[in-house]
Amino acid sequence: MSVLSPVAKAALRHPVGRVRGDGITATVFGSTGFLGRYVCAHLGLNGNGYVVPYRGDETEVSHLRVSADLGNVAQQPFHPRDRDSIFEAVEGSDIVINLIGKHYQTKHILPWWINYTYDDVHVDVARTIAEVAKEAGVPRMVHVSSLLAQPNSPSEWAASKFRGEVAVRKAFPDANIVRPSNMFGPEDRLLVWIGNRLNYGGVPVVDNGDAVIQPVFVNDVAKAIYHITQDETIQGKTFEFVGDEEFTYKELADYVFDITKRNPRLVNLPLPVAQAIGYFCEQFPDPKFTRDWATRLSLNEVKTSDLPGLRELDVEPTPLEKEAPNFLLKFNPGGHFQEVSGFTAGQSEAILQVMKDAMADSLEAQSRILATKSEHVELKAELSERVFNSTLKFDIAQRHSRELLERDFNTLKQDIRMLEKIDFDKIRMEIAELEKKFLLQKQAEDETLNELRLSMEKVEKRMLQYAVGFAGTIMAV
């Protein structure tokens, strides 16, 4: 579930661009680091201003000026142990973002003289920034820690990260803590670190590379931090940012080998051996490997809590396979042009045989097509002939039908002329006379029948009288 307020979500859906007058002002400590340049890019892209505190030469942060509109970037020199310079950097800002971190303990000219320990960078500097930000009246703060931050971690680096969280939370209770897992990107210490080892003939992994991590894309982390800066309602929360996929370090090394088309030896280093190599590398000013780094390579780095993550800030995690090839291609000897080995004699003969079979099949198919085409021509001629004959028969039948219709029409015309010559009045008079004669004849017949009936009645009466007389004579006798 998203933790962004409706107002912040609406603003993020409709960015106004680089030029605007109502953006926030953020002070970004550690802006020259791996994550810092991406955070500044998101801030500047959407019209916000930011202050980039720097040490040393200002040209080291000059590349960040182009990420925002003209006049929206201020460069401020500071020293981590000078509270006044930190105050000048945070004064007037709407939010302070602390990205300062170190993967090794920096040393002085003398190897045994440590200039900045893990606690100096992750605890003391973080505490000072939080305290000064609170004193300067800065309303909000974001502190970036690590997913490995644990109080009893075998890694001193991870344990110092946890102590830094506690110090920041104590000095600035409403600060938001961000715990990203190991980040990947064009300048990372994960995939690019493996790529840089390819030319050494072997890539080391600690304890068979069985430790599991959930790497997260650096730009996703920067985008999520930017979303936090745009929502004033997010206060005092802790976030854990991870990707969706889990990998072992060995799987990541194999993935780099596959992308770069290189196949160096994977060197398994037990943890004590890796720490011994790390101790040797620590004697140089900019060590590429340390004892604590070896310890971290043996630790699982996966999310196990229910703390909010990227999706709660409306950021969809980017798959590693989508972005990694873009910056790993530089380790491929052929660059964009992949190196392909030739075929053996047996493979060549097999390919040639396949081509011959394909050619034979093609010729056979062409012959079938030609035969089908010939049949099509014959069928077309037959159909044309049938159509012609049918048309001829239809014309003959149509002509015969027309002649019959003309003859019937002429006969009908003659009948009409004959009917026109008949005197219907005379016929009606003759019919009337016949009706009259019929009525007279019927009347005469009726009179004859009446006379006959009367005669019959008289005969019957006489016969009755005769019978009675005859019966009386018989009785007398």
mmCIF file with all atom_site columns, C-alpha atoms in Angstrom, residues 2-159:
data_model
loop_
_atom_site.group_PDB
_atom_site.id
_atom_site.type_symbol
_atom_site.label_atom_id
_atom_site.label_alt_id
_atom_site.label_comp_id
_atom_site.label_asym_id
_atom_site.label_entity_id
_atom_site.label_seq_id
_atom_site.pdbx_PDB_ins_code
_atom_site.Cartn_x
_atom_site.Cartn_y
_atom_site.Cartn_z
_atom_site.occupancy
_atom_site.B_iso_or_equiv
_atom_site.pdbx_formal_charge
_atom_site.auth_seq_id
_atom_site.auth_comp_id
_atom_site.auth_asym_id
_atom_site.auth_atom_id
_atom_site.pdbx_PDB_model_num
ATOM 1   C CA . SER A 1 2   ? 1.353  3.404  -0.979  1.00 0.00 ? 2   SER A CA 1
ATOM 2   C CA . VAL A 1 3   ? 2.455  5.687  1.857   1.00 0.00 ? 3   VAL A CA 1
ATOM 3   C CA . LEU A 1 4   ? 2.366  8.779  -0.347  1.00 0.00 ? 4   LEU A CA 1
ATOM 4   C CA . SER A 1 5   ? -0.362 11.326 0.327   1.00 0.00 ? 5   SER A CA 1
ATOM 5   C CA . PRO A 1 6   ? -2.944 11.999 -2.436  1.00 0.00 ? 6   PRO A CA 1
ATOM 6   C CA . VAL A 1 7   ? -1.495 15.477 -2.982  1.00 0.00 ? 7   VAL A CA 1
ATOM 7   C CA . ALA A 1 8   ? 2.036  14.123 -3.444  1.00 0.00 ? 8   ALA A CA 1
ATOM 8   C CA . LYS A 1 9   ? 0.829  11.343 -5.752  1.00 0.00 ? 9   LYS A CA 1
ATOM 9   C CA . ALA A 1 10  ? -1.019 13.868 -7.917  1.00 0.00 ? 10  ALA A CA 1
ATOM 10  C CA . ALA A 1 11  ? 2.063  16.095 -8.107  1.00 0.00 ? 11  ALA A CA 1
ATOM 11  C CA . LEU A 1 12  ? 4.292  13.153 -9.071  1.00 0.00 ? 12  LEU A CA 1
ATOM 12  C CA . ARG A 1 13  ? 1.867  12.083 -11.798 1.00 0.00 ? 13  ARG A CA 1
ATOM 13  C CA . HIS A 1 14  ? 1.942  15.573 -13.309 1.00 0.00 ? 14  HIS A CA 1
ATOM 14  C CA . PRO A 1 15  ? 5.517  16.932 -13.081 1.00 0.00 ? 15  PRO A CA 1
ATOM 15  C CA . VAL A 1 16  ? 5.912  20.540 -14.122 1.00 0.00 ? 16  VAL A CA 1
ATOM 16  C CA . GLY A 1 17  ? 9.464  20.295 -15.473 1.00 0.00 ? 17  GLY A CA 1
ATOM 17  C CA . ARG A 1 18  ? 12.755 21.898 -14.548 1.00 0.00 ? 18  ARG A CA 1
ATOM 18  C CA . VAL A 1 19  ? 11.562 25.503 -14.513 1.00 0.00 ? 19  VAL A CA 1
ATOM 19  C CA . ARG A 1 20  ? 9.158  26.334 -11.713 1.00 0.00 ? 20  ARG A CA 1
ATOM 20  C CA . GLY A 1 21  ? 9.114  28.645 -8.744  1.00 0.00 ? 21  GLY A CA 1
ATOM 21  C CA . ASP A 1 22  ? 7.493  26.520 -6.050  1.00 0.00 ? 22  ASP A CA 1
ATOM 22  C CA . GLY A 1 23  ? 9.950  23.616 -5.835  1.00 0.00 ? 23  GLY A CA 1
ATOM 23  C CA . ILE A 1 24  ? 11.724 22.591 -2.652  1.00 0.00 ? 24  ILE A CA 1
ATOM 24  C CA . THR A 1 25  ? 15.341 23.259 -1.748  1.00 0.00 ? 25  THR A CA 1
ATOM 25  C CA . ALA A 1 26  ? 17.327 20.220 -0.630  1.00 0.00 ? 26  ALA A CA 1
ATOM 26  C CA . THR A 1 27  ? 20.825 19.936 0.788   1.00 0.00 ? 27  THR A CA 1
ATOM 27  C CA . VAL A 1 28  ? 22.383 16.720 -0.520  1.00 0.00 ? 28  VAL A CA 1
ATOM 28  C CA . PHE A 1 29  ? 25.417 15.505 1.425   1.00 0.00 ? 29  PHE A CA 1
ATOM 29  C CA . GLY A 1 30  ? 27.381 12.867 -0.478  1.00 0.00 ? 30  GLY A CA 1
ATOM 30  C CA . SER A 1 31  ? 26.098 14.151 -3.823  1.00 0.00 ? 31  SER A CA 1
ATOM 31  C CA . THR A 1 32  ? 29.251 13.061 -5.674  1.00 0.00 ? 32  THR A CA 1
ATOM 32  C CA . GLY A 1 33  ? 28.817 9.422  -4.702  1.00 0.00 ? 33  GLY A CA 1
ATOM 33  C CA . PHE A 1 34  ? 27.248 6.552  -6.602  1.00 0.00 ? 34  PHE A CA 1
ATOM 34  C CA . LEU A 1 35  ? 23.692 7.313  -5.440  1.00 0.00 ? 35  LEU A CA 1
ATOM 35  C CA . GLY A 1 36  ? 24.052 11.095 -5.074  1.00 0.00 ? 36  GLY A CA 1
ATOM 36  C CA . ARG A 1 37  ? 24.182 12.009 -8.747  1.00 0.00 ? 37  ARG A CA 1
ATOM 37  C CA . TYR A 1 38  ? 20.928 10.132 -9.403  1.00 0.00 ? 38  TYR A CA 1
ATOM 38  C CA . VAL A 1 39  ? 19.156 11.837 -6.494  1.00 0.00 ? 39  VAL A CA 1
ATOM 39  C CA . CYS A 1 40  ? 20.273 15.251 -7.762  1.00 0.00 ? 40  CYS A CA 1
ATOM 40  C CA . ALA A 1 41  ? 19.115 14.375 -11.271 1.00 0.00 ? 41  ALA A CA 1
ATOM 41  C CA . HIS A 1 42  ? 15.588 13.587 -10.048 1.00 0.00 ? 42  HIS A CA 1
ATOM 42  C CA . LEU A 1 43  ? 15.455 16.745 -7.951  1.00 0.00 ? 43  LEU A CA 1
ATOM 43  C CA . GLY A 1 44  ? 16.643 18.993 -10.765 1.00 0.00 ? 44  GLY A CA 1
ATOM 44  C CA . LEU A 1 45  ? 14.521 17.319 -13.424 1.00 0.00 ? 45  LEU A CA 1
ATOM 45  C CA . ASN A 1 46  ? 11.348 18.389 -11.656 1.00 0.00 ? 46  ASN A CA 1
ATOM 46  C CA . GLY A 1 47  ? 12.237 21.995 -10.930 1.00 0.00 ? 47  GLY A CA 1
ATOM 47  C CA . ASN A 1 48  ? 13.669 21.695 -7.414  1.00 0.00 ? 48  ASN A CA 1
ATOM 48  C CA . GLY A 1 49  ? 16.807 23.401 -6.191  1.00 0.00 ? 49  GLY A CA 1
ATOM 49  C CA . TYR A 1 50  ? 19.587 21.750 -4.240  1.00 0.00 ? 50  TYR A CA 1
ATOM 50  C CA . VAL A 1 51  ? 22.758 22.584 -2.361  1.00 0.00 ? 51  VAL A CA 1
ATOM 51  C CA . VAL A 1 52  ? 25.772 20.335 -2.917  1.00 0.00 ? 52  VAL A CA 1
ATOM 52  C CA . PRO A 1 53  ? 28.270 20.564 -0.042  1.00 0.00 ? 53  PRO A CA 1
ATOM 53  C CA . TYR A 1 54  ? 31.731 19.532 -1.189  1.00 0.00 ? 54  TYR A CA 1
ATOM 54  C CA . ARG A 1 55  ? 35.271 19.079 0.070   1.00 0.00 ? 55  ARG A CA 1
ATOM 55  C CA . GLY A 1 56  ? 38.361 19.923 -1.914  1.00 0.00 ? 56  GLY A CA 1
ATOM 56  C CA . ASP A 1 57  ? 37.995 21.290 -5.445  1.00 0.00 ? 57  ASP A CA 1
ATOM 57  C CA . GLU A 1 58  ? 34.622 22.626 -6.596  1.00 0.00 ? 58  GLU A CA 1
ATOM 58  C CA . THR A 1 59  ? 35.149 21.049 -10.021 1.00 0.00 ? 59  THR A CA 1
ATOM 59  C CA . GLU A 1 60  ? 34.384 17.709 -8.369  1.00 0.00 ? 60  GLU A CA 1
ATOM 60  C CA . VAL A 1 61  ? 30.705 18.745 -8.151  1.00 0.00 ? 61  VAL A CA 1
ATOM 61  C CA . SER A 1 62  ? 30.504 20.901 -11.285 1.00 0.00 ? 62  SER A CA 1
ATOM 62  C CA . HIS A 1 63  ? 28.904 18.067 -13.268 1.00 0.00 ? 63  HIS A CA 1
ATOM 63  C CA . LEU A 1 64  ? 25.867 18.260 -10.960 1.00 0.00 ? 64  LEU A CA 1
ATOM 64  C CA . ARG A 1 65  ? 25.057 21.810 -12.062 1.00 0.00 ? 65  ARG A CA 1
ATOM 65  C CA . VAL A 1 66  ? 23.606 20.657 -15.387 1.00 0.00 ? 66  VAL A CA 1
ATOM 66  C CA . SER A 1 67  ? 21.045 18.421 -13.659 1.00 0.00 ? 67  SER A CA 1
ATOM 67  C CA . ALA A 1 68  ? 18.890 21.416 -12.693 1.00 0.00 ? 68  ALA A CA 1
ATOM 68  C CA . ASP A 1 69  ? 17.778 24.696 -14.167 1.00 0.00 ? 69  ASP A CA 1
ATOM 69  C CA . LEU A 1 70  ? 20.123 27.674 -14.169 1.00 0.00 ? 70  LEU A CA 1
ATOM 70  C CA . GLY A 1 71  ? 20.391 29.119 -10.675 1.00 0.00 ? 71  GLY A CA 1
ATOM 71  C CA . ASN A 1 72  ? 18.846 26.107 -8.914  1.00 0.00 ? 72  ASN A CA 1
ATOM 72  C CA . VAL A 1 73  ? 22.173 24.557 -7.840  1.00 0.00 ? 73  VAL A CA 1
ATOM 73  C CA . ALA A 1 74  ? 24.427 25.994 -5.139  1.00 0.00 ? 74  ALA A CA 1
ATOM 74  C CA . GLN A 1 75  ? 27.909 24.677 -4.343  1.00 0.00 ? 75  GLN A CA 1
ATOM 75  C CA . GLN A 1 76  ? 28.888 25.031 -0.689  1.00 0.00 ? 76  GLN A CA 1
ATOM 76  C CA . PRO A 1 77  ? 32.307 24.030 0.695   1.00 0.00 ? 77  PRO A CA 1
ATOM 77  C CA . PHE A 1 78  ? 32.162 22.228 4.036   1.00 0.00 ? 78  PHE A CA 1
ATOM 78  C CA . HIS A 1 79  ? 34.133 19.988 6.355   1.00 0.00 ? 79  HIS A CA 1
ATOM 79  C CA . PRO A 1 80  ? 32.502 16.976 8.059   1.00 0.00 ? 80  PRO A CA 1
ATOM 80  C CA . ARG A 1 81  ? 33.997 17.954 11.421  1.00 0.00 ? 81  ARG A CA 1
ATOM 81  C CA . ASP A 1 82  ? 33.119 21.653 11.150  1.00 0.00 ? 82  ASP A CA 1
ATOM 82  C CA . ARG A 1 83  ? 29.593 22.312 12.454  1.00 0.00 ? 83  ARG A CA 1
ATOM 83  C CA . ASP A 1 84  ? 29.590 25.904 11.192  1.00 0.00 ? 84  ASP A CA 1
ATOM 84  C CA . SER A 1 85  ? 30.228 24.872 7.592   1.00 0.00 ? 85  SER A CA 1
ATOM 85  C CA . ILE A 1 86  ? 27.481 22.251 7.877   1.00 0.00 ? 86  ILE A CA 1
ATOM 86  C CA . PHE A 1 87  ? 25.123 24.912 9.268   1.00 0.00 ? 87  PHE A CA 1
ATOM 87  C CA . GLU A 1 88  ? 25.813 27.145 6.265   1.00 0.00 ? 88  GLU A CA 1
ATOM 88  C CA . ALA A 1 89  ? 25.047 24.237 3.941   1.00 0.00 ? 89  ALA A CA 1
ATOM 89  C CA . VAL A 1 90  ? 21.678 23.315 5.511   1.00 0.00 ? 90  VAL A CA 1
ATOM 90  C CA . GLU A 1 91  ? 20.385 26.752 6.508   1.00 0.00 ? 91  GLU A CA 1
ATOM 91  C CA . GLY A 1 92  ? 17.229 27.660 4.577   1.00 0.00 ? 92  GLY A CA 1
ATOM 92  C CA . SER A 1 93  ? 16.731 24.199 3.076   1.00 0.00 ? 93  SER A CA 1
ATOM 93  C CA . ASP A 1 94  ? 13.407 22.371 3.144   1.00 0.00 ? 94  ASP A CA 1
ATOM 94  C CA . ILE A 1 95  ? 15.023 18.973 3.552   1.00 0.00 ? 95  ILE A CA 1
ATOM 95  C CA . VAL A 1 96  ? 18.458 17.487 4.212   1.00 0.00 ? 96  VAL A CA 1
ATOM 96  C CA . ILE A 1 97  ? 19.500 14.256 2.485   1.00 0.00 ? 97  ILE A CA 1
ATOM 97  C CA . ASN A 1 98  ? 22.523 12.449 3.936   1.00 0.00 ? 98  ASN A CA 1
ATOM 98  C CA . LEU A 1 99  ? 24.133 10.019 1.498   1.00 0.00 ? 99  LEU A CA 1
ATOM 99  C CA . ILE A 1 100 ? 27.617 10.109 3.032   1.00 0.00 ? 100 ILE A CA 1
ATOM 100 C CA . GLY A 1 101 ? 29.165 6.674  3.372   1.00 0.00 ? 101 GLY A CA 1
ATOM 101 C CA . LYS A 1 102 ? 32.453 4.887  2.889   1.00 0.00 ? 102 LYS A CA 1
ATOM 102 C CA . HIS A 1 103 ? 33.211 1.274  1.983   1.00 0.00 ? 103 HIS A CA 1
ATOM 103 C CA . TYR A 1 104 ? 36.664 1.402  3.528   1.00 0.00 ? 104 TYR A CA 1
ATOM 104 C CA . GLN A 1 105 ? 38.314 3.346  6.332   1.00 0.00 ? 105 GLN A CA 1
ATOM 105 C CA . THR A 1 106 ? 40.348 6.181  4.825   1.00 0.00 ? 106 THR A CA 1
ATOM 106 C CA . LYS A 1 107 ? 43.904 6.521  5.974   1.00 0.00 ? 107 LYS A CA 1
ATOM 107 C CA . HIS A 1 108 ? 46.483 9.231  6.324   1.00 0.00 ? 108 HIS A CA 1
ATOM 108 C CA . ILE A 1 109 ? 49.910 9.120  4.769   1.00 0.00 ? 109 ILE A CA 1
ATOM 109 C CA . LEU A 1 110 ? 50.963 6.625  7.424   1.00 0.00 ? 110 LEU A CA 1
ATOM 110 C CA . PRO A 1 111 ? 49.244 3.205  7.015   1.00 0.00 ? 111 PRO A CA 1
ATOM 111 C CA . TRP A 1 112 ? 48.469 2.874  10.736  1.00 0.00 ? 112 TRP A CA 1
ATOM 112 C CA . TRP A 1 113 ? 46.942 6.337  11.013  1.00 0.00 ? 113 TRP A CA 1
ATOM 113 C CA . ILE A 1 114 ? 43.250 6.073  10.142  1.00 0.00 ? 114 ILE A CA 1
ATOM 114 C CA . ASN A 1 115 ? 41.798 9.401  9.088   1.00 0.00 ? 115 ASN A CA 1
ATOM 115 C CA . TYR A 1 116 ? 38.097 8.438  9.029   1.00 0.00 ? 116 TYR A CA 1
ATOM 116 C CA . THR A 1 117 ? 36.865 5.204  10.582  1.00 0.00 ? 117 THR A CA 1
ATOM 117 C CA . TYR A 1 118 ? 33.488 3.651  9.829   1.00 0.00 ? 118 TYR A CA 1
ATOM 118 C CA . ASP A 1 119 ? 32.073 5.213  13.002  1.00 0.00 ? 119 ASP A CA 1
ATOM 119 C CA . ASP A 1 120 ? 33.505 8.603  12.081  1.00 0.00 ? 120 ASP A CA 1
ATOM 120 C CA . VAL A 1 121 ? 31.673 8.585  8.745   1.00 0.00 ? 121 VAL A CA 1
ATOM 121 C CA . HIS A 1 122 ? 28.509 6.609  9.476   1.00 0.00 ? 122 HIS A CA 1
ATOM 122 C CA . VAL A 1 123 ? 27.856 7.684  13.074  1.00 0.00 ? 123 VAL A CA 1
ATOM 123 C CA . ASP A 1 124 ? 29.586 10.919 14.012  1.00 0.00 ? 124 ASP A CA 1
ATOM 124 C CA . VAL A 1 125 ? 29.158 12.762 10.712  1.00 0.00 ? 125 VAL A CA 1
ATOM 125 C CA . ALA A 1 126 ? 25.552 11.575 10.408  1.00 0.00 ? 126 ALA A CA 1
ATOM 126 C CA . ARG A 1 127 ? 24.818 12.674 13.976  1.00 0.00 ? 127 ARG A CA 1
ATOM 127 C CA . THR A 1 128 ? 26.399 16.089 13.386  1.00 0.00 ? 128 THR A CA 1
ATOM 128 C CA . ILE A 1 129 ? 24.387 16.673 10.213  1.00 0.00 ? 129 ILE A CA 1
ATOM 129 C CA . ALA A 1 130 ? 21.153 15.670 11.988  1.00 0.00 ? 130 ALA A CA 1
ATOM 130 C CA . GLU A 1 131 ? 21.879 17.888 15.003  1.00 0.00 ? 131 GLU A CA 1
ATOM 131 C CA . VAL A 1 132 ? 22.834 20.903 12.896  1.00 0.00 ? 132 VAL A CA 1
ATOM 132 C CA . ALA A 1 133 ? 19.795 20.429 10.632  1.00 0.00 ? 133 ALA A CA 1
ATOM 133 C CA . LYS A 1 134 ? 17.564 20.412 13.703  1.00 0.00 ? 134 LYS A CA 1
ATOM 134 C CA . GLU A 1 135 ? 19.260 23.546 15.049  1.00 0.00 ? 135 GLU A CA 1
ATOM 135 C CA . ALA A 1 136 ? 18.884 25.301 11.679  1.00 0.00 ? 136 ALA A CA 1
ATOM 136 C CA . GLY A 1 137 ? 15.144 24.605 11.670  1.00 0.00 ? 137 GLY A CA 1
ATOM 137 C CA . VAL A 1 138 ? 15.161 22.264 8.687   1.00 0.00 ? 138 VAL A CA 1
ATOM 138 C CA . PRO A 1 139 ? 11.764 20.530 8.852   1.00 0.00 ? 139 PRO A CA 1
ATOM 139 C CA . ARG A 1 140 ? 12.681 17.195 7.230   1.00 0.00 ? 140 ARG A CA 1
ATOM 140 C CA . MET A 1 141 ? 15.586 14.819 6.779   1.00 0.00 ? 141 MET A CA 1
ATOM 141 C CA . VAL A 1 142 ? 16.390 11.615 4.867   1.00 0.00 ? 142 VAL A CA 1
ATOM 142 C CA . HIS A 1 143 ? 19.270 9.423  6.027   1.00 0.00 ? 143 HIS A CA 1
ATOM 143 C CA . VAL A 1 144 ? 20.519 6.569  3.834   1.00 0.00 ? 144 VAL A CA 1
ATOM 144 C CA . SER A 1 145 ? 21.763 3.478  5.669   1.00 0.00 ? 145 SER A CA 1
ATOM 145 C CA . SER A 1 146 ? 21.996 -0.147 4.476   1.00 0.00 ? 146 SER A CA 1
ATOM 146 C CA . LEU A 1 147 ? 19.873 -3.288 4.441   1.00 0.00 ? 147 LEU A CA 1
ATOM 147 C CA . LEU A 1 148 ? 22.753 -5.003 6.272   1.00 0.00 ? 148 LEU A CA 1
ATOM 148 C CA . ALA A 1 149 ? 22.541 -2.575 9.210   1.00 0.00 ? 149 ALA A CA 1
ATOM 149 C CA . GLN A 1 150 ? 22.394 -4.744 12.344  1.00 0.00 ? 150 GLN A CA 1
ATOM 150 C CA . PRO A 1 151 ? 23.660 -4.022 15.875  1.00 0.00 ? 151 PRO A CA 1
ATOM 151 C CA . ASN A 1 152 ? 25.592 -7.301 16.166  1.00 0.00 ? 152 ASN A CA 1
ATOM 152 C CA . SER A 1 153 ? 26.653 -7.757 12.544  1.00 0.00 ? 153 SER A CA 1
ATOM 153 C CA . PRO A 1 154 ? 30.031 -9.458 11.954  1.00 0.00 ? 154 PRO A CA 1
ATOM 154 C CA . SER A 1 155 ? 30.682 -6.620 9.514   1.00 0.00 ? 155 SER A CA 1
ATOM 155 C CA . GLU A 1 156 ? 31.953 -3.501 11.275  1.00 0.00 ? 156 GLU A CA 1
ATOM 156 C CA . TRP A 1 157 ? 30.717 -1.474 8.318   1.00 0.00 ? 157 TRP A CA 1
ATOM 157 C CA . ALA A 1 158 ? 27.153 -2.812 8.719   1.00 0.00 ? 158 ALA A CA 1
ATOM 158 C CA . ALA A 1 159 ? 27.218 -2.394 12.512  1.00 0.00 ? 159 ALA A CA 1
#
